[in-house]
Coordinates of C-alpha atoms in Angstrom, one line a residue:
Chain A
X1 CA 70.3 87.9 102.5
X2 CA 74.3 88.6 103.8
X3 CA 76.0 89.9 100.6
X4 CA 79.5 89.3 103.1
X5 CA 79.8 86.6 105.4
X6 CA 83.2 86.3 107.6
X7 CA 83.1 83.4 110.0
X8 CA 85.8 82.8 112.4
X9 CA 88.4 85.2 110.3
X10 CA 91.9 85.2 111.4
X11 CA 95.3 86.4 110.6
X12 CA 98.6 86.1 112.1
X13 CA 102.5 87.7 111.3
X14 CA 104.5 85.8 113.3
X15 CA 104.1 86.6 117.0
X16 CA 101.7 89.1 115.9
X17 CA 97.6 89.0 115.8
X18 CA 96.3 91.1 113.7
X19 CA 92.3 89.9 113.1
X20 CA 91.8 87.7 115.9
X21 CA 88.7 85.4 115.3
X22 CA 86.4 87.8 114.5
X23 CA 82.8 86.8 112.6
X24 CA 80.6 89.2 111.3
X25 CA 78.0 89.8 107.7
X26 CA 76.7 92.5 105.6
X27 CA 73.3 92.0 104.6
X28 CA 72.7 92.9 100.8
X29 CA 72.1 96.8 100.7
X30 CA 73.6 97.6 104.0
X31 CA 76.5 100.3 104.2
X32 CA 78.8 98.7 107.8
X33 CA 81.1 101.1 109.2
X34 CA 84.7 99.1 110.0
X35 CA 85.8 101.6 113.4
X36 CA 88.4 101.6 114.7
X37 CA 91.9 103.0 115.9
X38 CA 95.2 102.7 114.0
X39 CA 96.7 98.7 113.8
X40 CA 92.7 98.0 115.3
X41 CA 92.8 95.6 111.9
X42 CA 90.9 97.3 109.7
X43 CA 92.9 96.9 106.6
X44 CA 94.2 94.0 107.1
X45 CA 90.8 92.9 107.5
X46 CA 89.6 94.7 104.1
X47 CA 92.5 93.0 102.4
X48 CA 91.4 89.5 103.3
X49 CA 87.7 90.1 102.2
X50 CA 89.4 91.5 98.6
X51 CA 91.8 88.3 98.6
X52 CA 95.0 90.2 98.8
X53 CA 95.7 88.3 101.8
X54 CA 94.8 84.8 102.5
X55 CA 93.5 84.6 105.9
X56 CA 95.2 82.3 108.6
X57 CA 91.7 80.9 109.4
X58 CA 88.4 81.1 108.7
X59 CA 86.3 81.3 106.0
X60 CA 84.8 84.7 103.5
X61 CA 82.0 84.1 101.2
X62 CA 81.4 87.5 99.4
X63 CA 77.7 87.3 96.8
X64 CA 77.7 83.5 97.7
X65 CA 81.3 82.9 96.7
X66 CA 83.6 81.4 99.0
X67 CA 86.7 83.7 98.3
X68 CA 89.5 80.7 99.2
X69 CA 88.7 79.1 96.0
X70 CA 86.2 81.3 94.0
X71 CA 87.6 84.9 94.4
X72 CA 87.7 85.8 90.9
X73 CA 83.6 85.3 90.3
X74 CA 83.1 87.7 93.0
X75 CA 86.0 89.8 92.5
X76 CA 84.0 90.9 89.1
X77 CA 81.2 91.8 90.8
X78 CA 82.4 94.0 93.8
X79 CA 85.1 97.0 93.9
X80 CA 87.3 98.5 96.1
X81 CA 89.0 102.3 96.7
X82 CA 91.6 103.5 98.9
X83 CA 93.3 106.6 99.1
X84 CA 96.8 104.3 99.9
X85 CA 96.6 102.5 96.9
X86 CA 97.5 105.0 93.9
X87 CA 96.2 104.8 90.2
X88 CA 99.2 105.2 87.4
X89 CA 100.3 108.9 87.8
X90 CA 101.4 109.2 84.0
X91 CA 98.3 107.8 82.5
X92 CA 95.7 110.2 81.8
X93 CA 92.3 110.1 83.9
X94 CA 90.1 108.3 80.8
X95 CA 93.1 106.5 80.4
X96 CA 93.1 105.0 84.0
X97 CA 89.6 104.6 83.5
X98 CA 89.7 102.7 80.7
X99 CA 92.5 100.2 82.1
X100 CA 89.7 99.6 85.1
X101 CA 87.1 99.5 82.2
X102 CA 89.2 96.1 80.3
X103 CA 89.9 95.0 83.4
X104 CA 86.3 94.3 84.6
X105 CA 85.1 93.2 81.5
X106 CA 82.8 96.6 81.2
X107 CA 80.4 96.3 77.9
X108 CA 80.3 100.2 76.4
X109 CA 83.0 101.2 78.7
X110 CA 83.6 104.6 76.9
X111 CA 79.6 105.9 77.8
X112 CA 80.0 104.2 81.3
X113 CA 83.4 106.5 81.9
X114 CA 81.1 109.4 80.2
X115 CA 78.5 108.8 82.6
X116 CA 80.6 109.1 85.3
X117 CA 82.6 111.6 84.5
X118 CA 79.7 113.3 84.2
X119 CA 78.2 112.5 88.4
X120 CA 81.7 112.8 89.6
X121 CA 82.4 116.4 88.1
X122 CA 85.2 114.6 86.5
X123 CA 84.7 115.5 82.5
X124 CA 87.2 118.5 82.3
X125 CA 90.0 116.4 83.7
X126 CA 89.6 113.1 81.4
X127 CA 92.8 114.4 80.0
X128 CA 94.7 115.4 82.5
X129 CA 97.4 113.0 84.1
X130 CA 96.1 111.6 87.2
X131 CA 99.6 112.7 88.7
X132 CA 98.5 116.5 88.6
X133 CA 95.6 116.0 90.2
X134 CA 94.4 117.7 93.7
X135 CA 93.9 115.0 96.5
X136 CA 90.1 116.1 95.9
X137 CA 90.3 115.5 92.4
X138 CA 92.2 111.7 93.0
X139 CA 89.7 110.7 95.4
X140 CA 86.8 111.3 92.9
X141 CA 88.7 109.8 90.1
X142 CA 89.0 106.6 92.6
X143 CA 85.6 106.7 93.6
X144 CA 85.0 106.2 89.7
X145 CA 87.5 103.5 89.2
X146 CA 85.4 101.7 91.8
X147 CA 82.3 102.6 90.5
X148 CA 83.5 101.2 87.1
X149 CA 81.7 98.1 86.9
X150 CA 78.1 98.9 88.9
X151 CA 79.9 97.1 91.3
X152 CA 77.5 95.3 94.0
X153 CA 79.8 95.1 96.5
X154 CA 81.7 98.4 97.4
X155 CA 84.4 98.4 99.9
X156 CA 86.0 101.5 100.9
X157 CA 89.4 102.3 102.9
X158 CA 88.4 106.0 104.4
X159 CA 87.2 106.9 101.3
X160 CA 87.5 111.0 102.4
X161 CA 90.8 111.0 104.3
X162 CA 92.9 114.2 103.2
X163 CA 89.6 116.2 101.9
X164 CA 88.6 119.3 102.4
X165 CA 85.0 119.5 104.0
X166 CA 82.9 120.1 100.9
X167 CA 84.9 117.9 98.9
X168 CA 84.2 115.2 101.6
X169 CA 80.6 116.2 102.1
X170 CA 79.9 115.8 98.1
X171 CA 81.6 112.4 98.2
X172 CA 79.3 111.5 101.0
X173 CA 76.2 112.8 99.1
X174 CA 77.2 110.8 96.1
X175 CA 78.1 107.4 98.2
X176 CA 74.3 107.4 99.6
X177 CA 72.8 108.4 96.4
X178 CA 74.4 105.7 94.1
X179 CA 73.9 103.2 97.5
X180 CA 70.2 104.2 96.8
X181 CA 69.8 104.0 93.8
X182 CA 72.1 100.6 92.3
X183 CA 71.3 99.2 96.3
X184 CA 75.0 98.2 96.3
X185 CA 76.5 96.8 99.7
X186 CA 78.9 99.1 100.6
X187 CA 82.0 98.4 103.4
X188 CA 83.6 101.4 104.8
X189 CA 86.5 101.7 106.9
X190 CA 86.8 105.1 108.6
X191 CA 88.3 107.4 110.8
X192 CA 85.1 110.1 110.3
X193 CA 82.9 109.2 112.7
X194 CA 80.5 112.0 111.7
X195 CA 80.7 110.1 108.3
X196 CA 79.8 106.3 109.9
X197 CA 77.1 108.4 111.6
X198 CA 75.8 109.6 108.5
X199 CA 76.6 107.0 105.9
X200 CA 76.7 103.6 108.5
X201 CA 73.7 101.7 109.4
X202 CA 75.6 99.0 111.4
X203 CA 78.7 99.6 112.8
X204 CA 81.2 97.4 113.8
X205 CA 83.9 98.6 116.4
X206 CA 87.5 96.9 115.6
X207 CA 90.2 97.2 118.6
X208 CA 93.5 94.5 118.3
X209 CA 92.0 92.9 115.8
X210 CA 88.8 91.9 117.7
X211 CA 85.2 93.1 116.7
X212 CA 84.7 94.6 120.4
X213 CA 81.0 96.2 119.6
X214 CA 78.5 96.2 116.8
X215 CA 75.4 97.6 116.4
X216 CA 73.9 100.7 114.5
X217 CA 75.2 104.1 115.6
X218 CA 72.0 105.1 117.3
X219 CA 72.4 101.3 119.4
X220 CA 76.1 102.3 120.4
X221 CA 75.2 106.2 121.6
X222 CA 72.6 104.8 123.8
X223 CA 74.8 101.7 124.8
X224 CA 77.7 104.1 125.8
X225 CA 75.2 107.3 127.1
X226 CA 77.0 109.6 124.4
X227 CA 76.8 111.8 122.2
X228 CA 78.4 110.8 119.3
X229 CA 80.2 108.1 117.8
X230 CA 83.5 109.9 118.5
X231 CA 82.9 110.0 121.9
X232 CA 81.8 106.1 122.2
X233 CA 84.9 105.5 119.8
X234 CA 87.4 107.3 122.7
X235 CA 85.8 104.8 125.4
X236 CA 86.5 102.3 123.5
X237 CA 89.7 102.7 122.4
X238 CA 91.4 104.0 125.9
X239 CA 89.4 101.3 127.7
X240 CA 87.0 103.5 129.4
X241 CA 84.4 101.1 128.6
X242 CA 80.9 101.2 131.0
X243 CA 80.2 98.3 133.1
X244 CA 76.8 97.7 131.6
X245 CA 78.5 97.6 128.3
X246 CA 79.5 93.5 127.7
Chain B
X1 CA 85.6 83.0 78.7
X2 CA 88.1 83.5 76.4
X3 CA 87.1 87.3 75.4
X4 CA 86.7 88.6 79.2
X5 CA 90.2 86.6 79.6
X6 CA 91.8 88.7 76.0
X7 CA 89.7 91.8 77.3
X8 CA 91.9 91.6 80.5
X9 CA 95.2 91.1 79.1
X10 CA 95.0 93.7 76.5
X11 CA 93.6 96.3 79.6
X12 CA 97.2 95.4 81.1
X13 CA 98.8 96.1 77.7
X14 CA 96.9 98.8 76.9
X15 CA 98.1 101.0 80.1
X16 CA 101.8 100.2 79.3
X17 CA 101.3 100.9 75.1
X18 CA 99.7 104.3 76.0
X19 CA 102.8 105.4 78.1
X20 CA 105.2 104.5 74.9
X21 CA 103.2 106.3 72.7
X22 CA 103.0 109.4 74.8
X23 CA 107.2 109.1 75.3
X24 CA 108.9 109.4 72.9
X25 CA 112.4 109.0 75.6
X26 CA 111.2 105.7 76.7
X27 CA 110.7 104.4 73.1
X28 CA 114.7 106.2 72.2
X29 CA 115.3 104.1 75.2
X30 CA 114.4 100.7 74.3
X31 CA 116.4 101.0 71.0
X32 CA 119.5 102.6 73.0
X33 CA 121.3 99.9 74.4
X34 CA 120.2 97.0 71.5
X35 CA 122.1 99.7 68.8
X36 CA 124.9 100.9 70.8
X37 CA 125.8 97.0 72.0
X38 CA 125.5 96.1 67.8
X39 CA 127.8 99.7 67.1
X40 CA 130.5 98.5 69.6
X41 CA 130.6 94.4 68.2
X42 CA 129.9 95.6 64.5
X43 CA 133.1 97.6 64.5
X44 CA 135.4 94.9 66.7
X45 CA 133.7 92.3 64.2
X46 CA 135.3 94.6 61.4
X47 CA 138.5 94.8 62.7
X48 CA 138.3 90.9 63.1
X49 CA 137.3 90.0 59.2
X50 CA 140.3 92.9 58.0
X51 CA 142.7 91.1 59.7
X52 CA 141.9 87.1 59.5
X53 CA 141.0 87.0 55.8
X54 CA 138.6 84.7 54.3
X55 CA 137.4 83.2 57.6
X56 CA 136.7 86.7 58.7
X57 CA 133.2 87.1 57.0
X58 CA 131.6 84.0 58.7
X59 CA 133.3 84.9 62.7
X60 CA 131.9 88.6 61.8
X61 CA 128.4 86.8 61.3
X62 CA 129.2 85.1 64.5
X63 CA 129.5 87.7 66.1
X64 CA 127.0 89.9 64.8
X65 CA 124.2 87.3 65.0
X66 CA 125.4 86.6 68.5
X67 CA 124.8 89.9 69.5
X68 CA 120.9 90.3 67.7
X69 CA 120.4 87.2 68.8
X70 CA 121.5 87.7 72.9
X71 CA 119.8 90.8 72.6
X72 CA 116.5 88.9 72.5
X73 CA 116.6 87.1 75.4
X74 CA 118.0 90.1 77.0
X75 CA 115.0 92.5 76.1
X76 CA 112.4 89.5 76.3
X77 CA 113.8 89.0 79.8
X78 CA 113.7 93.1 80.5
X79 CA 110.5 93.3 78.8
X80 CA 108.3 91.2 81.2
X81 CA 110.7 92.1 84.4
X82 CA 110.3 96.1 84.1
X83 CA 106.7 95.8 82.6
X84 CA 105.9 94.2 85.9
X85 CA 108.1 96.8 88.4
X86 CA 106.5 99.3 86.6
X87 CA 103.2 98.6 88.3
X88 CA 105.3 98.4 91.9
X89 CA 106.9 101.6 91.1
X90 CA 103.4 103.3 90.4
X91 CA 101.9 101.3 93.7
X92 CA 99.0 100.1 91.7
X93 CA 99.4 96.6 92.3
X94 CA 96.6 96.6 95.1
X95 CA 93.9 98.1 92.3
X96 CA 95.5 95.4 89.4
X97 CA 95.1 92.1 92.3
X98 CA 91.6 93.0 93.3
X99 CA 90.6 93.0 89.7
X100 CA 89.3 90.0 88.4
X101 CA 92.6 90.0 86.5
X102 CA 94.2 86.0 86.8
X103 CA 98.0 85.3 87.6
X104 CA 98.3 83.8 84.2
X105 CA 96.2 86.8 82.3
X106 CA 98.9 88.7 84.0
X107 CA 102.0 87.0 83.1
X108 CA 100.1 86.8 79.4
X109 CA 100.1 90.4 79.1
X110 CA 103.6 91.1 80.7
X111 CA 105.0 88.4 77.7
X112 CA 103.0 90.3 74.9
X113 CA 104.7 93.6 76.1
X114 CA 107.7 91.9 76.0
X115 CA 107.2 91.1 72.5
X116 CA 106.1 94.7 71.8
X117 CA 109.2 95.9 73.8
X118 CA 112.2 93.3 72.0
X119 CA 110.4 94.2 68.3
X120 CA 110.6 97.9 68.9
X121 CA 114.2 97.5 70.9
X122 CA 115.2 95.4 67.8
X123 CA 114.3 96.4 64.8
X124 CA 117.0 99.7 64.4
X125 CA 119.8 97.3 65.4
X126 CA 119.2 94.5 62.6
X127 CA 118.5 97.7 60.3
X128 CA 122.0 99.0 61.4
X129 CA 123.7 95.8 61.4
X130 CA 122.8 95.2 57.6
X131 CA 123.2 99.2 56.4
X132 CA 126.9 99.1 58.1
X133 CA 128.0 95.5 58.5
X134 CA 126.2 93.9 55.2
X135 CA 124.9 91.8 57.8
X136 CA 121.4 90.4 57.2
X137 CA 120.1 88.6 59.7
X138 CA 117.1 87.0 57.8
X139 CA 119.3 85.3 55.3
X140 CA 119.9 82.4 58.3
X141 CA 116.3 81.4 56.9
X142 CA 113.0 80.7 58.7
X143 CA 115.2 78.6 61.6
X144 CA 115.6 82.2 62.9
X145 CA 112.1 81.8 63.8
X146 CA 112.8 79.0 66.2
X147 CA 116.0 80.7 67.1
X148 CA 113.9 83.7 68.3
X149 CA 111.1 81.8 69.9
X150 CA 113.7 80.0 72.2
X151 CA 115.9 83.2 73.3
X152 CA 112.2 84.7 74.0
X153 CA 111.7 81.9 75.8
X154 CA 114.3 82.1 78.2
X155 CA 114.0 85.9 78.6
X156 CA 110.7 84.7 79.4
X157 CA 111.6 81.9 82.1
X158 CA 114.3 84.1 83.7
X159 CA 112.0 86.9 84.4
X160 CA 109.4 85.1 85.6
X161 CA 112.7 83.8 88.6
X162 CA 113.2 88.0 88.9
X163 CA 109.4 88.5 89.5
X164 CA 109.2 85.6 92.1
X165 CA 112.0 87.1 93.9
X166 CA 110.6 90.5 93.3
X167 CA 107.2 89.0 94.9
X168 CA 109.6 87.3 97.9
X169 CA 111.8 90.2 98.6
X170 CA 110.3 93.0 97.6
X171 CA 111.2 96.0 95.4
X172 CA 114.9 95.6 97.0
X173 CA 115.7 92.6 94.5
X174 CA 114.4 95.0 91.7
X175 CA 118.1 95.3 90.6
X176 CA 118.2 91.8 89.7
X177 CA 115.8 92.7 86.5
X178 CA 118.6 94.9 84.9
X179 CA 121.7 92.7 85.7
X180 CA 120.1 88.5 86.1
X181 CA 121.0 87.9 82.6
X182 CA 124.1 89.2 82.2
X183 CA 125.8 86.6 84.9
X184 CA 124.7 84.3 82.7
X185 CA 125.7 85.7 79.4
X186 CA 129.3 84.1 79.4
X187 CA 128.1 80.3 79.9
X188 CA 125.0 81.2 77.0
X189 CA 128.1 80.6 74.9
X190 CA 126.7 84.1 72.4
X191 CA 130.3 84.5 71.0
X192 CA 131.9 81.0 71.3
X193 CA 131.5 77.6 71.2
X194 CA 130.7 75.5 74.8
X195 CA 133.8 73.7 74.0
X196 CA 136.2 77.0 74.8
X197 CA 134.6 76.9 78.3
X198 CA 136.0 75.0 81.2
X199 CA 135.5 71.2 80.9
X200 CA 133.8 72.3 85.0
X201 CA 131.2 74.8 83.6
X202 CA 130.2 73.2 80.2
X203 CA 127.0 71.0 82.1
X204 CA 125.9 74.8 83.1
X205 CA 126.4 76.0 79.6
X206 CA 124.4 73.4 77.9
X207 CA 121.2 73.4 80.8
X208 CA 120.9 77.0 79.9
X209 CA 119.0 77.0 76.2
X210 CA 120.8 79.7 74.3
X211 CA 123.7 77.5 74.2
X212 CA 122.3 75.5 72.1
X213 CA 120.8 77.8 69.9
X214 CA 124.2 79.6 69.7
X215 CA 125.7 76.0 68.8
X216 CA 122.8 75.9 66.4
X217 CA 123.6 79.1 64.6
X218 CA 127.1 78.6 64.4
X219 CA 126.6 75.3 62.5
X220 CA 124.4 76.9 60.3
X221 CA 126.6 80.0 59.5
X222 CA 130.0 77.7 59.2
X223 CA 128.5 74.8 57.4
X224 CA 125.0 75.8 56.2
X225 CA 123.6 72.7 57.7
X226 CA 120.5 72.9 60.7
X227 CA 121.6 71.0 64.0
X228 CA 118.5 70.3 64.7
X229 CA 119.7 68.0 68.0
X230 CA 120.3 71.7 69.1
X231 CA 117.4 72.7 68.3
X232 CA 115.5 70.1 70.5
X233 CA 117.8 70.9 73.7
X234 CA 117.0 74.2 73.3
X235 CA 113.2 73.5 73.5
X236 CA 112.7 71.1 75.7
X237 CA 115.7 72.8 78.3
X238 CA 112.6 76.0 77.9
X239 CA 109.7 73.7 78.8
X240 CA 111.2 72.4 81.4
X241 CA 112.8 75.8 82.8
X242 CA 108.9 77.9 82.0
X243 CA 107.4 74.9 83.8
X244 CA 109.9 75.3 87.1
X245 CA 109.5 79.3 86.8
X246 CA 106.3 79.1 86.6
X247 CA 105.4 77.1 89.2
X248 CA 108.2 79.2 91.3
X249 CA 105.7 82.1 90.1
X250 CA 102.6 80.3 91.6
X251 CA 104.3 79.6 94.9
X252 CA 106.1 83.0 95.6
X253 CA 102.4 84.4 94.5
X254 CA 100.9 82.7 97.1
X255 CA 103.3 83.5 99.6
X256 CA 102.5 87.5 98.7
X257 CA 99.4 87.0 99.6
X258 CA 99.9 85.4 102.8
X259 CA 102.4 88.0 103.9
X260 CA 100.6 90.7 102.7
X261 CA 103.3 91.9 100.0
X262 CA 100.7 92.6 97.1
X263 CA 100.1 96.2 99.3
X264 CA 103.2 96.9 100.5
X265 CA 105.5 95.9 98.0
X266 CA 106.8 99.3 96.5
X267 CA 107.3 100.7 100.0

């Protein structure tokens, strides 16, 4: 069953294209890796499925609601975290959490935040304003703001950008063990490709606002003849794409 | 439906009451300019009753209620406007739209800080105003209650015109949230009567709401009577100006959305 559907999504500034027709789903338990370069329409992309932007065309139907004129049903059920969009920097960490915890409606929110205070190594700094916080220390205090709600739908907007290694590795580690265990449907827009190889298993390769590949990451190595997704996402985006590829 | 609804709009509250009670400044601050503004007119208004004699206790009551009463709208209006550039200047607007969080949940919970905000803004000012002037402001009776529901109701409708134009423009129109209300402050007719303004400006005067409740205050302070004509204007002039703002609200939204302003706003 497709936990996101996205037929025929478009948007348009002005002169400017920025998702240009592009269909794809997300079948319920799937983690899809969004690749692609800067301005490839990622984001923008990301944006529309979360109904911060209303499409130009084209239709989104997210855990069967059609997000034009049911967003809020599914907006309940899914969650989103990027390291662009910043949490309030004077409010404390349980505070922020709790905010997110009235906000989605989250019965015993104060043993949810517990709990995941407790998987995100997060309990010594549920006092500590989320403004002092390392970038490492944000990110996980994001990931649980997203995680709030047991959300079934998880979209992410490079969820490691700015981390050191082991900070990103752990974040990795705990993405594929709450995707294994809840069997949420996770989105993930990245720059990592070691992480869409590790985390991803369908990709879906985004280049002026066009899907211009898909497949799983061991589909695209063999497509391309290369050795990693890093190499196949370098084709891609400075056109030196193989004839045999359509 | 209604407790996920009063579950939201308290969430919204709650991350802007947390901040006051952690801030001591910011609470001194929303007292500040309410106290100082009743200082300044409490001691002009003194001046004025020494000198004019018997009429001088009911044009210091003018006066004075004109400025609890302005101050009102002005921290109603201030209240929802900052409440909600508070959220741009913290760029959390992204994480607050793709709650399940609705427009009007929203606007509910920027209105109930409002309240929060005037109340705590208010209260040393009305203290002051009877401890120094003798001047109580209760003893205009339970009318004040509608008198304070319409100024609230206008602080209301004209920051929901700043927030649209916030939403259109972007964080550059932000300025308009401290300084909107005080264009219109001389056609609210707070210290006079309509009738001393320009025979040209008086239709502005008496389509803005706190005309009439000014007209309506003054009655009751020179002649003890309720002009409850006034009163009416006053009420239906604020449904009709809520309705317009709010479906200027709606549309300026919507238009966020399309442009792609609810992520970008505070840059």
């Amino acid at each position: 069953m497709d936990v996101i559907e996205a037929t025929g999504l478009t948007k348009r500034y002005g002169e400017t294209l920025a998702v240009d027709d592009i269909d794809f789903s997300v079948a319920a338990g799937q983690t899809v890796g969004l690749l692609g370069g800067n301005g490839a329409g990622k984001t923008t992309t990301i944006a529309m499925l979360l109904g911060l932007l209303i499409p130009t065309a084209g239709t989104i139907r997210i855990l069967g609601h059609d997000m034009a004129h049911d967003r809020f049903a599914a907006l309940a059920r899914m969650n989103f975290s990027s390291p662009y969009v910043a949490l309030p920097q004077r409010l404390s960490v349980a505070e922020n959490l709790r905010v997110y915890g009235h906000l989605y409606d989250v019965r015993h929110a104060g043993q949810r935040i517990a709990e995941l205070a407790a998987e995100l190594d997060l309990t010594d700094l549920l006092d500590r304003p989320a403004g002092q916080l390392s970038a490492g220390q944000k990110t996980r205090v994001a990931l649980a703001k997203a995680l709030i709600n047991r959300p079934e739908v998880l979209l992410l907007d490079e969820p490691t950008a700015s981390l050191d290694p082991d900070t990103g590795d752990l974040v990795r580690s705990w993405l594929e063990r709450y995707r294994a265990e809840s069997g949420c449907t996770i989105l993930l827009a990245s720059h990592n490709m070691a992480e869409v190889e590790r985390l991803c298993g369908h990709v879906l390769m985004m280049k002026r606002g066009r899907i211009v590949d898909r497949g799983s990451p061991a589909d695209l190595l063999a497509r391309y003849g290369r050795d990693d997704l890093e190499q196949v996402f370098l084709d891609i985006a400075r056109d030196r794409v193989r004839e045999t590829v359509a | 439906m209604i407790r996920p609804s009063a579950r939201r709009i308290w969430g919204l509250m709650y991350r802007h009451l947390v901040l006051y009670r952690r801030s001591w400044p910011r609470l001194l601050e929303l007292a500040y300019w309410p106290t100082l503004t009743l200082c300044i007119w409490g001691f002009t208004a003194s001046f004025f009753a020494s000198r004019v004699g018997s009429a001088g206790a009911v044009i210091s009551g003018m006066l004075l209620g004109g400025v609890l009463l302005w101050e009102i709208t002005l921290r109603s209006q201030m209240g929802v406007a900052i409440s909600f550039l508070e959220e741009i200047w913290s760029r959390n607007l992204g994480h607050v739209f793709v709650s399940p969080l609705r427009p009007w949940e929203l606007l509910a919970a920027l209105i109930a800080m409002s309240v929060v905000r005037m109340l705590i803004g208010l209260l040393p000012a009305v203290l002051l105003a009877w401890v120094l002037y003798a001047f109580n402001v209760f003893t205009l009776g339970p009318v004040l209650i509608l008198f304070a529901l319409n100024l609230m109701a206008m602080g209301w409708w004209v920051a929901l015109g700043v927030v649209s134009l916030i939403l259109r423009h972007g964080a550059g129109a932000e300025a308009l949230a401290w300084s909107v209300l005080f264009a219109l402050t001389p056609f609210s007719a707070v210290y006079y009567p309509v009738a001393v303004l320009p025979e040209a400006v008086r239709p502005l005067a008496l389509a803005l709401p706190a005309a009439h409740v000014f007209e309506g205050m003054r009655a009751l302070l020179e002649h003890g009577t309720i002009a409850w004509g006034h009163m009416a204007w006053a009420s239906g002039l604020n449904a009709l100006w809520l309705g317009a703002a709010g479906v200027l609200f709606m549309v300026q939204f919507r238009v966020a959305r399309e442009r792609g302003a609810l992520l970008t706003i505070g840059e």
